[in-house]
Every structure is written in C-alpha cells, then in structure tokens.
Amino acid sequence: MASIRTWLAGVALAGLAVVASWSSAEAQPAAASGQQVFETRCKSCHEPAVERAPGREQLAQRPPGDIVRALTSGLMVPMAQGLTSDQIQAVAAYLTSAQPARAAGRGSVEEMPQVAIKTGPVGIDPKCATNLPIRATPGDWASTGIDDRASRFQRRPGLTAADVPRLKVKWAFSMTGGGQPTVVGDWLFVTNRSGKFYALDARTGCVHWSVDDLVARTTPMVIKSAIAPSGWATFVGQSDRIVRAFDAQTGKELWRSERLEAHPVSVLTGSPVVAGDRLIVPISSIEEAAAMSKAYACCTFRGSVAALDLKTGKLLWKTSMISEASKVIREKDSGLKVQGPAGAAVWSAPSIDLKRGLVYAVTGDSYTDIDTVGADAVVALDLKTGAIRWRRQVTEKDNFVMGCGPTSQSGNCPSPMGPDYDFGATPILMTAKGGKQVLVAGQKSGVVYGLAPDTGALLWKTTVGAGSALGGVEWGIGADDTRVYVPISDLGRLFTEGQPGAVPARPGLNALDPATGAIVWSTPAPNAPCVYASDKGKPSRCARSQSAAPAIIPGLVFEGALDGWFRAYDAATGKIVWEHSTTAQTYDTVNGIKGQPGGGIDGMGPTVANGMVYVTSGNNGAARVGSNGVNVLLAYSVDGK
C-alpha cells in the first residue's frame, strides 16, 4: 500500500518515516560518519524524495531517537541491514543535527521525565496513580470501528449535533506517531511509534500507566474479560508481528503471541479485532519499498489473516490471501532471482459477521509480473477455520512496487506496472431499506463497491474520487443506518494539479445510498489556510486531502484533512457546521511539552466517546505532507469543560 505510505504511514501503509535505500554500495566502513552513511545508503530515496518517501528536510524534523528506533527495532530494520549501531546513531545525529542518540527512545518528546508516573512527575494529575476502576458506559468506543460491522457510528456520543459548534480543545498530549485511541468509561488507550502504549485519563489526559517497549500504529481493542484479574483486557498488534494482551486496569502483560509472520519486511498495520473467543489479526508488509533496492530479491511476501485464541494468544489458523504457487520469473544481473506471485497485504482491520460466521478482509496490490486473484480483492473467510468462502477481485494486473521508472535499476519492477489501487479501508456490513444487506468497500481507485455478503456478487459500484497511488479511499469509510460516508484523498492527483493533461483531483467527503450506490451528496474539501511548523517559512506543503477514516454520530460526520483542518458535516446535507484548524496554534500539553504544533490528520481518524471527541493532529501517514516530527492527541469537549 502506497502509504506505509510512511508508516510507509506509516511511508503506509505506516511505522516510521525512514525509508533507506538498500544499495549494496553497500558495505560501510565501521567508522563511517553519519553523512557518509546518508550519502551512500539513504540519499537516493530522500534527497530529493522518491515517490512517497519523506525528504531530507522532513527527516530533520524527527527526534534522533525516532530514527534510531526505526532502524534498530522498527519497520526499517531490513533497510538498515549491515549497518553497525554506531553508524545508525551517527546517521540519526547527522539527519537531526543532534548528538548521537545512544539509546533507542532518547529524544522522543513523550519520553521525557514528566511522564514517569511512578516518580511523582510534573504535570501529571495525582489521581491517575490511584488506578480508579474501569467502568463501561453506553458511550464507549472500544475498538477501531466501534462495532463488529466496523461502522464507526457512535450511537450514544454524550453530546448532540447542537453541541458540536461549541467544541473546544480541553487538553493535548504530545507523542510520536499516535494512532486512534479507544475509550472505556474514563479510560483512554492509545499506541504510538515511539515504543510507548498509554492508558490515559480520558477527561484530563494524565497517565494511569504506560508500557515502554511496544511500537505500534494499531488501535487497542478493549473488552470485559475474565482473562484479566481486573476483568478488563486490552489487545494490541505490534509492528513486529506480535500481538500482546494486557490487563487494561494495571498494564500487566497477560500473554504475547508468537511472531505471526516470519517474513523480514512484514508488519501489522491493521488493528486486531475480537470475534467471540478469538482475535482476528491482519498481516501486511513494506516489501513494496524494499523492492526499490537492486540488492533485494523480490518478492516473497504474501498477505494473510490469522486467528488467535483470546485466552492464550495461541495461533488457531492463518490463511494466505494468495493461493497460487510461487515460481521464478527471471534472474537479475546480480544472480538474485525475481519470483512471484506476491503481495495482497491486508492493511486494515477486518470486519466481523457473526450471523454468517464470516470475517471480511480487503487486500492490497500484487508486487510482481505474475498475476494473482488474491490482490485488490474483498475476501470472506470462515471465522472458525479460516477457509476462504468467497473472493471478489476488483482490479486485475495491479502489479506494483515503489521506485520504478526510467531510471530504476532495481530489476524488481513488474511490467506493465499497475496503478497501485489496493484497499486500505475496512469493509462495512450495512442493512439497506427493506432489510437487504450489503457489504461496502472503498478502494484507492476512488471506486466504492457494494457486494452481496453471502456470495461476493457485485451489486453496484460508484466512482467517487479520481483515484491514485495515494487515494481515492485511503484509510477508512463510515456509515450510520442510512448512508455510507466516503472521504477521498486524491493526494497523488493534487501533486500533479495544473500540469498538462492532469486528471483533476476530487478530495472531499461524500455520502452514498447503500442500496444503490447513488451519491446522496458530495462536499469538496475547502481550500483553507494551513501551515506546518516544519515548513519553517518556506512555501507550505499543505494538502486538502481527506485520507483519514471518519467518525459518525447521530446527525453529524467528523472528518479530518491533511491540511490539519478538523470538521463536522451535517449527515443529511454535507454542510460543514463546525471546523477547527489544528495547525493554527500550538499546544501546551499535559505531559509537559510547551508550544507543541499540530499537523495533518490521517490514519484511522477520530474517536467520539462520552461527550468528548479525540483526534491525532500531526499524523505522519502521508509522506511529504502533514509532518511535524511529533503528534498531538487533541481532546475536545463542549466549551472546553
């Protein structure tokens, strides 16, 4: 997916924005300086930036500990193959003009002493240390999509549509690369790429507890469960393909799974979801980016979905999205073999249909010349066994890896190249008027599909966006009981706006009728004032793309944009009824960081729970835009009270 992308997020499809070239120029002297490492291993991708890789100036905005972590224990470990610890520390220091970051984690803002709850830190409300019991409320948001069908529809938000114009920031929390929070009662749970997993007080932002060795971009799943002494458990998928379970009240680890995928560039980007007595986990990769190197033998990764026992974390089944046998396509000049088929990464959380006993997953593109029906597909799997019940491929021959063009020397480029139209948004099961059910899925092509949930038969398809490698539909769609809400990014089209023959971009928010796919309304993304702190007086790189997933309450849809604007739309008409620029000011955060800037809004989008609205500003999921090096989790309440 184009957007781990820096996590490609993070790129996605999405981790950390450090995509280093793997050129085998390749063996570095042990005493090489950071500049030498950058010049020989990184510059070809970052100066100037290639495709969705962040540029040199963007990397300079990141804390040095972030870069060290990315190359030593994060998504970019394969890209740092052969580098010594000293070389990694040196390149981090060079990129950030800082002192060498000797310990992974040094330099990330949220890891300052102020957050060490057990030491009586400055800025932390003492009542957080008492670990008040978790108590469920009707207005909780405890999973990425809030319900089995992944609707992102909060039926009991604790505020009304009339309250929303009075929303103001109540508190802000600074952290690096934060994901979507989940909320149960007065407890909020959130992961980030710095290696910390937090339990915060949802009302004040103070820290109940944190786990310090968990790098993730996934949304924590929280459930009431007897497996935890407190009666509440939370489950998190780490970037390194391990799932961990914790007591949500105390942060004590209950179990951790085996590594669910051995492939060195595989990763977990989509959130695990609970289905009865099991946890369903999607598995993706950054092999698209690794294939940019001529020293990489492409391609062998195959996306999959796994099921774990909820009580123990034991693997129950794992199903590959590609069923065709692998074969060698050609041999490169270096002697390395190119093989396939490969790809079909599962970037997003699945949705669950307990009535039919199905798991619905969507897949990414193919990486090689050898076609596979598993790529760019909507797939229904048997919840008990993992067997594929049906599969609907919507785009054939979408064979794609990064860095391919007239100057590419990797030898890994498929021919012909596909458009990179994979899926990154969880499909939603809807019941239309008259009781007919429809499975709705949005693709980066800008097309939304309505499928029969029993068979996968195509019921309708509607083109909403122009589509591109950066969307179309990127990270999510949402739905209430009458409409499907579809944000459109079209960032790739915005990059080429004004050029001869360019296809016009169509970023914005749209509402569709789930019965027919007809567009009910369409609201283009406004051209609005925007500035990123990382621009430092240079021409703004702001983009009005709407790639984040939405959140819906009765009568309103919340949606953010890469230019940092956060808006509420009338669900019946698409009229904007409230908006706030998260980049127009800085924030003094509850964890002791003064003047923290906001940035682009991307990824899994907002959460609405118990009268408050939460969104991450500065999410670095969109390559060259929206990056300030760190993020701010913003909590809104009526009148800021």
mmCIF file of N, CA and C in Angstrom, residues 492-580:
data_model
loop_
_atom_site.group_PDB
_atom_site.id
_atom_site.type_symbol
_atom_site.label_atom_id
_atom_site.label_comp_id
_atom_site.label_asym_id
_atom_site.label_seq_id
_atom_site.Cartn_x
_atom_site.Cartn_y
_atom_site.Cartn_z
ATOM 1 N N GLY A 492 -2.312 11.981 -4.695
ATOM 2 C CA GLY A 492 -1.472 11.857 -5.877
ATOM 3 C C GLY A 492 -1.904 12.790 -6.991
ATOM 4 N N ARG A 493 -3.201 12.990 -7.146
ATOM 5 C CA ARG A 493 -3.714 13.921 -8.158
ATOM 6 C C ARG A 493 -3.430 15.367 -7.778
ATOM 7 N N LEU A 494 -3.466 15.672 -6.486
ATOM 8 C CA LEU A 494 -3.150 17.036 -6.055
ATOM 9 C C LEU A 494 -1.695 17.384 -6.348
ATOM 10 N N PHE A 495 -0.811 16.378 -6.272
ATOM 11 C CA PHE A 495 0.602 16.621 -6.575
ATOM 12 C C PHE A 495 0.804 17.064 -8.026
ATOM 13 N N THR A 496 -0.105 16.635 -8.913
ATOM 14 C CA THR A 496 0.064 16.942 -10.341
ATOM 15 C C THR A 496 -0.911 18.008 -10.828
ATOM 16 N N GLU A 497 -1.649 18.638 -9.900
ATOM 17 C CA GLU A 497 -2.623 19.652 -10.298
ATOM 18 C C GLU A 497 -1.963 20.755 -11.118
ATOM 19 N N GLY A 498 -2.631 21.149 -12.189
ATOM 20 C CA GLY A 498 -2.128 22.225 -13.026
ATOM 21 C C GLY A 498 -1.194 21.785 -14.124
ATOM 22 N N GLN A 499 -0.736 20.535 -14.085
ATOM 23 C CA GLN A 499 0.143 20.046 -15.137
ATOM 24 C C GLN A 499 -0.683 19.654 -16.362
ATOM 25 N N PRO A 500 -0.105 19.778 -17.548
ATOM 26 C CA PRO A 500 -0.845 19.441 -18.772
ATOM 27 C C PRO A 500 -1.362 18.003 -18.737
ATOM 28 N N GLY A 501 -2.646 17.847 -19.013
ATOM 29 C CA GLY A 501 -3.246 16.524 -19.076
ATOM 30 C C GLY A 501 -3.535 15.879 -17.732
ATOM 31 N N ALA A 502 -3.289 16.593 -16.630
ATOM 32 C CA ALA A 502 -3.501 16.013 -15.308
ATOM 33 C C ALA A 502 -4.987 15.764 -15.055
ATOM 34 N N VAL A 503 -5.289 14.642 -14.409
ATOM 35 C CA VAL A 503 -6.664 14.331 -14.018
ATOM 36 C C VAL A 503 -7.020 15.160 -12.788
ATOM 37 N N PRO A 504 -8.114 15.907 -12.803
ATOM 38 C CA PRO A 504 -8.468 16.740 -11.649
ATOM 39 C C PRO A 504 -8.687 15.904 -10.394
ATOM 40 N N ALA A 505 -8.149 16.382 -9.287
ATOM 41 C CA ALA A 505 -8.352 15.723 -8.001
ATOM 42 C C ALA A 505 -9.757 16.039 -7.484
ATOM 43 N N ARG A 506 -10.293 15.116 -6.675
ATOM 44 C CA ARG A 506 -11.637 15.300 -6.117
ATOM 45 C C ARG A 506 -11.653 15.037 -4.616
ATOM 46 N N PRO A 507 -10.731 15.654 -3.847
ATOM 47 C CA PRO A 507 -10.737 15.412 -2.408
ATOM 48 C C PRO A 507 -12.000 15.975 -1.770
ATOM 49 N N GLY A 508 -12.484 15.296 -0.752
ATOM 50 C CA GLY A 508 -13.686 15.763 -0.069
ATOM 51 C C GLY A 508 -14.371 14.629 0.654
ATOM 52 N N LEU A 509 -15.611 14.885 1.078
ATOM 53 C CA LEU A 509 -16.413 13.895 1.783
ATOM 54 C C LEU A 509 -17.712 13.680 1.020
ATOM 55 N N ASN A 510 -18.125 12.425 0.924
ATOM 56 C CA ASN A 510 -19.289 12.057 0.127
ATOM 57 C C ASN A 510 -20.196 11.123 0.918
ATOM 58 N N ALA A 511 -21.492 11.175 0.603
ATOM 59 C CA ALA A 511 -22.459 10.261 1.204
ATOM 60 C C ALA A 511 -23.116 9.455 0.104
ATOM 61 N N LEU A 512 -23.218 8.126 0.308
ATOM 62 C CA LEU A 512 -23.802 7.225 -0.688
ATOM 63 C C LEU A 512 -24.991 6.479 -0.092
ATOM 64 N N ASP A 513 -25.926 6.118 -0.940
ATOM 65 C CA ASP A 513 -27.035 5.250 -0.571
ATOM 66 C C ASP A 513 -26.534 3.808 -0.636
ATOM 67 N N PRO A 514 -26.560 3.057 0.465
ATOM 68 C CA PRO A 514 -26.004 1.697 0.438
ATOM 69 C C PRO A 514 -26.803 0.717 -0.416
ATOM 70 N N ALA A 515 -28.061 1.026 -0.698
ATOM 71 C CA ALA A 515 -28.873 0.120 -1.503
ATOM 72 C C ALA A 515 -28.486 0.162 -2.973
ATOM 73 N N THR A 516 -28.135 1.358 -3.465
ATOM 74 C CA THR A 516 -27.890 1.530 -4.901
ATOM 75 C C THR A 516 -26.500 2.059 -5.232
ATOM 76 N N GLY A 517 -25.802 2.627 -4.248
ATOM 77 C CA GLY A 517 -24.517 3.264 -4.512
ATOM 78 C C GLY A 517 -24.650 4.689 -5.018
ATOM 79 N N ALA A 518 -25.871 5.197 -5.148
ATOM 80 C CA ALA A 518 -26.080 6.560 -5.636
ATOM 81 C C ALA A 518 -25.462 7.575 -4.670
ATOM 82 N N ILE A 519 -24.835 8.615 -5.225
ATOM 83 C CA ILE A 519 -24.253 9.671 -4.403
ATOM 84 C C ILE A 519 -25.374 10.579 -3.896
ATOM 85 N N VAL A 520 -25.519 10.664 -2.587
ATOM 86 C CA VAL A 520 -26.551 11.498 -1.961
ATOM 87 C C VAL A 520 -26.094 12.946 -1.903
ATOM 88 N N TRP A 521 -24.855 13.160 -1.493
ATOM 89 C CA TRP A 521 -24.255 14.488 -1.520
ATOM 90 C C TRP A 521 -22.744 14.366 -1.595
ATOM 91 N N SER A 522 -22.108 15.446 -2.033
ATOM 92 C CA SER A 522 -20.656 15.483 -2.150
ATOM 93 C C SER A 522 -20.175 16.874 -1.754
ATOM 94 N N THR A 523 -19.274 16.947 -0.785
ATOM 95 C CA THR A 523 -18.738 18.219 -0.311
ATOM 96 C C THR A 523 -17.238 18.255 -0.578
ATOM 97 N N PRO A 524 -16.800 19.072 -1.534
ATOM 98 C CA PRO A 524 -15.363 19.159 -1.813
ATOM 99 C C PRO A 524 -14.591 19.688 -0.605
ATOM 100 N N ALA A 525 -13.359 19.238 -0.457
ATOM 101 C CA ALA A 525 -12.502 19.744 0.622
ATOM 102 C C ALA A 525 -12.188 21.212 0.368
ATOM 103 N N PRO A 526 -12.450 22.088 1.339
ATOM 104 C CA PRO A 526 -12.197 23.518 1.125
ATOM 105 C C PRO A 526 -10.708 23.821 0.990
ATOM 106 N N ASN A 527 -10.387 24.847 0.206
ATOM 107 C CA ASN A 527 -9.044 25.420 0.208
ATOM 108 C C ASN A 527 -8.971 26.346 1.414
ATOM 109 N N ALA A 528 -8.262 25.949 2.434
ATOM 110 C CA ALA A 528 -8.270 26.691 3.693
ATOM 111 C C ALA A 528 -6.849 27.023 4.128
ATOM 112 N N PRO A 529 -6.668 28.080 4.926
ATOM 113 C CA PRO A 529 -5.325 28.438 5.403
ATOM 114 C C PRO A 529 -4.700 27.286 6.188
ATOM 115 N N CYS A 530 -3.406 27.102 5.985
ATOM 116 C CA CYS A 530 -2.723 25.989 6.646
ATOM 117 C C CYS A 530 -1.241 26.282 6.708
ATOM 118 N N VAL A 531 -0.610 25.852 7.776
ATOM 119 C CA VAL A 531 0.846 25.931 7.854
ATOM 120 C C VAL A 531 1.329 24.808 8.761
ATOM 121 N N TYR A 532 2.421 24.165 8.370
ATOM 122 C CA TYR A 532 3.056 23.176 9.226
ATOM 123 C C TYR A 532 4.282 23.811 9.865
ATOM 124 N N ALA A 533 4.494 23.523 11.115
ATOM 125 C CA ALA A 533 5.673 24.072 11.786
ATOM 126 C C ALA A 533 6.947 23.668 11.072
ATOM 127 N N SER A 534 6.962 22.493 10.466
ATOM 128 C CA SER A 534 8.171 22.001 9.808
ATOM 129 C C SER A 534 8.475 22.739 8.513
ATOM 130 N N ASP A 535 7.523 23.541 8.007
ATOM 131 C CA ASP A 535 7.792 24.302 6.787
ATOM 132 C C ASP A 535 8.775 25.452 7.030
ATOM 133 N N LYS A 536 8.816 25.964 8.258
ATOM 134 C CA LYS A 536 9.788 26.990 8.653
ATOM 135 C C LYS A 536 9.851 28.157 7.666
ATOM 136 N N GLY A 537 8.709 28.706 7.341
ATOM 137 C CA GLY A 537 8.671 29.884 6.494
ATOM 138 C C GLY A 537 8.767 29.620 5.012
ATOM 139 N N LYS A 538 8.945 28.364 4.631
ATOM 140 C CA LYS A 538 9.009 28.019 3.213
ATOM 141 C C LYS A 538 7.587 27.851 2.667
ATOM 142 N N PRO A 539 7.442 27.782 1.352
ATOM 143 C CA PRO A 539 6.099 27.574 0.800
ATOM 144 C C PRO A 539 5.439 26.342 1.418
ATOM 145 N N SER A 540 4.201 26.500 1.824
ATOM 146 C CA SER A 540 3.511 25.428 2.534
ATOM 147 C C SER A 540 3.306 24.203 1.649
ATOM 148 N N ARG A 541 3.442 23.027 2.273
ATOM 149 C CA ARG A 541 3.166 21.771 1.583
ATOM 150 C C ARG A 541 1.780 21.247 1.947
ATOM 151 N N CYS A 542 0.941 22.111 2.489
ATOM 152 C CA CYS A 542 -0.376 21.674 2.931
ATOM 153 C C CYS A 542 -1.195 21.117 1.771
ATOM 154 N N ALA A 543 -1.942 20.068 2.058
ATOM 155 C CA ALA A 543 -2.806 19.456 1.054
ATOM 156 C C ALA A 543 -4.173 19.216 1.678
ATOM 157 N N ARG A 544 -5.226 19.455 0.909
ATOM 158 C CA ARG A 544 -6.585 19.334 1.431
ATOM 159 C C ARG A 544 -7.132 17.910 1.305
ATOM 160 N N SER A 545 -6.262 16.952 1.109
ATOM 161 C CA SER A 545 -6.676 15.549 1.005
ATOM 162 C C SER A 545 -7.382 15.088 2.273
ATOM 163 N N GLN A 546 -8.397 14.258 2.088
ATOM 164 C CA GLN A 546 -9.111 13.691 3.229
ATOM 165 C C GLN A 546 -8.943 12.171 3.189
ATOM 166 N N SER A 547 -7.823 11.741 3.769
ATOM 167 C CA SER A 547 -7.453 10.328 3.724
ATOM 168 C C SER A 547 -7.811 9.580 4.994
ATOM 169 N N ALA A 548 -8.104 10.307 6.078
ATOM 170 C CA ALA A 548 -8.400 9.663 7.357
ATOM 171 C C ALA A 548 -9.788 9.038 7.349
ATOM 172 N N ALA A 549 -9.979 8.047 8.211
ATOM 173 C CA ALA A 549 -11.304 7.473 8.415
ATOM 174 C C ALA A 549 -12.186 8.487 9.148
ATOM 175 N N PRO A 550 -13.498 8.459 8.920
ATOM 176 C CA PRO A 550 -14.402 9.383 9.616
ATOM 177 C C PRO A 550 -14.912 8.800 10.928
ATOM 178 N N ALA A 551 -15.620 9.620 11.689
ATOM 179 C CA ALA A 551 -16.397 9.161 12.845
ATOM 180 C C ALA A 551 -17.777 9.780 12.723
ATOM 181 N N ILE A 552 -18.815 8.993 13.036
ATOM 182 C CA ILE A 552 -20.182 9.443 12.836
ATOM 183 C C ILE A 552 -20.926 9.422 14.162
ATOM 184 N N ILE A 553 -21.729 10.457 14.392
ATOM 185 C CA ILE A 553 -22.690 10.477 15.494
ATOM 186 C C ILE A 553 -24.055 10.789 14.881
ATOM 187 N N PRO A 554 -25.152 10.625 15.599
ATOM 188 C CA PRO A 554 -26.454 10.944 15.008
ATOM 189 C C PRO A 554 -26.496 12.373 14.471
ATOM 190 N N GLY A 555 -26.656 12.485 13.159
ATOM 191 C CA GLY A 555 -26.798 13.779 12.518
ATOM 192 C C GLY A 555 -25.531 14.414 12.015
ATOM 193 N N LEU A 556 -24.336 13.890 12.398
ATOM 194 C CA LEU A 556 -23.086 14.541 12.023
ATOM 195 C C LEU A 556 -22.003 13.525 11.667
ATOM 196 N N VAL A 557 -21.066 13.987 10.815
ATOM 197 C CA VAL A 557 -19.889 13.201 10.451
ATOM 198 C C VAL A 557 -18.649 14.034 10.761
ATOM 199 N N PHE A 558 -17.713 13.491 11.539
ATOM 200 C CA PHE A 558 -16.430 14.138 11.807
ATOM 201 C C PHE A 558 -15.392 13.605 10.821
ATOM 202 N N GLU A 559 -14.613 14.518 10.239
ATOM 203 C CA GLU A 559 -13.578 14.119 9.287
ATOM 204 C C GLU A 559 -12.440 15.134 9.321
ATOM 205 N N GLY A 560 -11.201 14.636 9.325
ATOM 206 C CA GLY A 560 -10.022 15.491 9.300
ATOM 207 C C GLY A 560 -9.358 15.464 7.942
ATOM 208 N N ALA A 561 -8.420 16.397 7.731
ATOM 209 C CA ALA A 561 -7.728 16.502 6.448
ATOM 210 C C ALA A 561 -6.232 16.654 6.679
ATOM 211 N N LEU A 562 -5.456 16.405 5.628
ATOM 212 C CA LEU A 562 -4.005 16.508 5.736
ATOM 213 C C LEU A 562 -3.529 17.933 5.964
ATOM 214 N N ASP A 563 -4.384 18.915 5.698
ATOM 215 C CA ASP A 563 -4.003 20.298 5.992
ATOM 216 C C ASP A 563 -4.244 20.665 7.455
ATOM 217 N N GLY A 564 -4.650 19.679 8.259
ATOM 218 C CA GLY A 564 -4.820 19.900 9.687
ATOM 219 C C GLY A 564 -6.191 20.385 10.101
ATOM 220 N N TRP A 565 -7.098 20.602 9.149
ATOM 221 C CA TRP A 565 -8.450 21.037 9.499
ATOM 222 C C TRP A 565 -9.285 19.840 9.934
ATOM 223 N N PHE A 566 -10.025 20.068 11.023
ATOM 224 C CA PHE A 566 -10.914 19.055 11.577
ATOM 225 C C PHE A 566 -12.327 19.622 11.502
ATOM 226 N N ARG A 567 -13.242 18.862 10.883
ATOM 227 C CA ARG A 567 -14.567 19.416 10.589
ATOM 228 C C ARG A 567 -15.683 18.448 10.982
ATOM 229 N N ALA A 568 -16.883 19.042 11.195
ATOM 230 C CA ALA A 568 -18.109 18.272 11.375
ATOM 231 C C ALA A 568 -19.065 18.642 10.247
ATOM 232 N N TYR A 569 -19.656 17.626 9.618
ATOM 233 C CA TYR A 569 -20.550 17.794 8.472
ATOM 234 C C TYR A 569 -21.961 17.343 8.849
ATOM 235 N N ASP A 570 -22.956 18.073 8.356
ATOM 236 C CA ASP A 570 -24.330 17.638 8.509
ATOM 237 C C ASP A 570 -24.504 16.333 7.730
ATOM 238 N N ALA A 571 -24.962 15.282 8.406
ATOM 239 C CA ALA A 571 -25.027 13.965 7.770
ATOM 240 C C ALA A 571 -26.062 13.905 6.655
ATOM 241 N N ALA A 572 -27.081 14.754 6.687
ATOM 242 C CA ALA A 572 -28.131 14.720 5.672
ATOM 243 C C ALA A 572 -27.785 15.536 4.444
ATOM 244 N N THR A 573 -26.987 16.606 4.610
ATOM 245 C CA THR A 573 -26.747 17.535 3.500
ATOM 246 C C THR A 573 -25.287 17.699 3.110
ATOM 247 N N GLY A 574 -24.341 17.353 4.014
ATOM 248 C CA GLY A 574 -22.920 17.562 3.757
ATOM 249 C C GLY A 574 -22.441 18.959 4.111
ATOM 250 N N LYS A 575 -23.311 19.803 4.635
ATOM 251 C CA LYS A 575 -22.914 21.153 5.019
ATOM 252 C C LYS A 575 -21.940 21.112 6.198
ATOM 253 N N ILE A 576 -20.873 21.907 6.117
ATOM 254 C CA ILE A 576 -19.917 21.992 7.229
ATOM 255 C C ILE A 576 -20.521 22.855 8.337
ATOM 256 N N VAL A 577 -20.660 22.286 9.528
ATOM 257 C CA VAL A 577 -21.305 23.001 10.632
ATOM 258 C C VAL A 577 -20.321 23.428 11.716
ATOM 259 N N TRP A 578 -19.086 22.886 11.656
ATOM 260 C CA TRP A 578 -18.057 23.264 12.640
ATOM 261 C C TRP A 578 -16.709 22.908 12.053
ATOM 262 N N GLU A 579 -15.698 23.724 12.331
ATOM 263 C CA GLU A 579 -14.348 23.393 11.879
ATOM 264 C C GLU A 579 -13.323 24.025 12.802
ATOM 265 N N HIS A 580 -12.168 23.390 12.872
ATOM 266 C CA HIS A 580 -11.071 23.876 13.706
ATOM 267 C C HIS A 580 -9.761 23.555 13.016
#
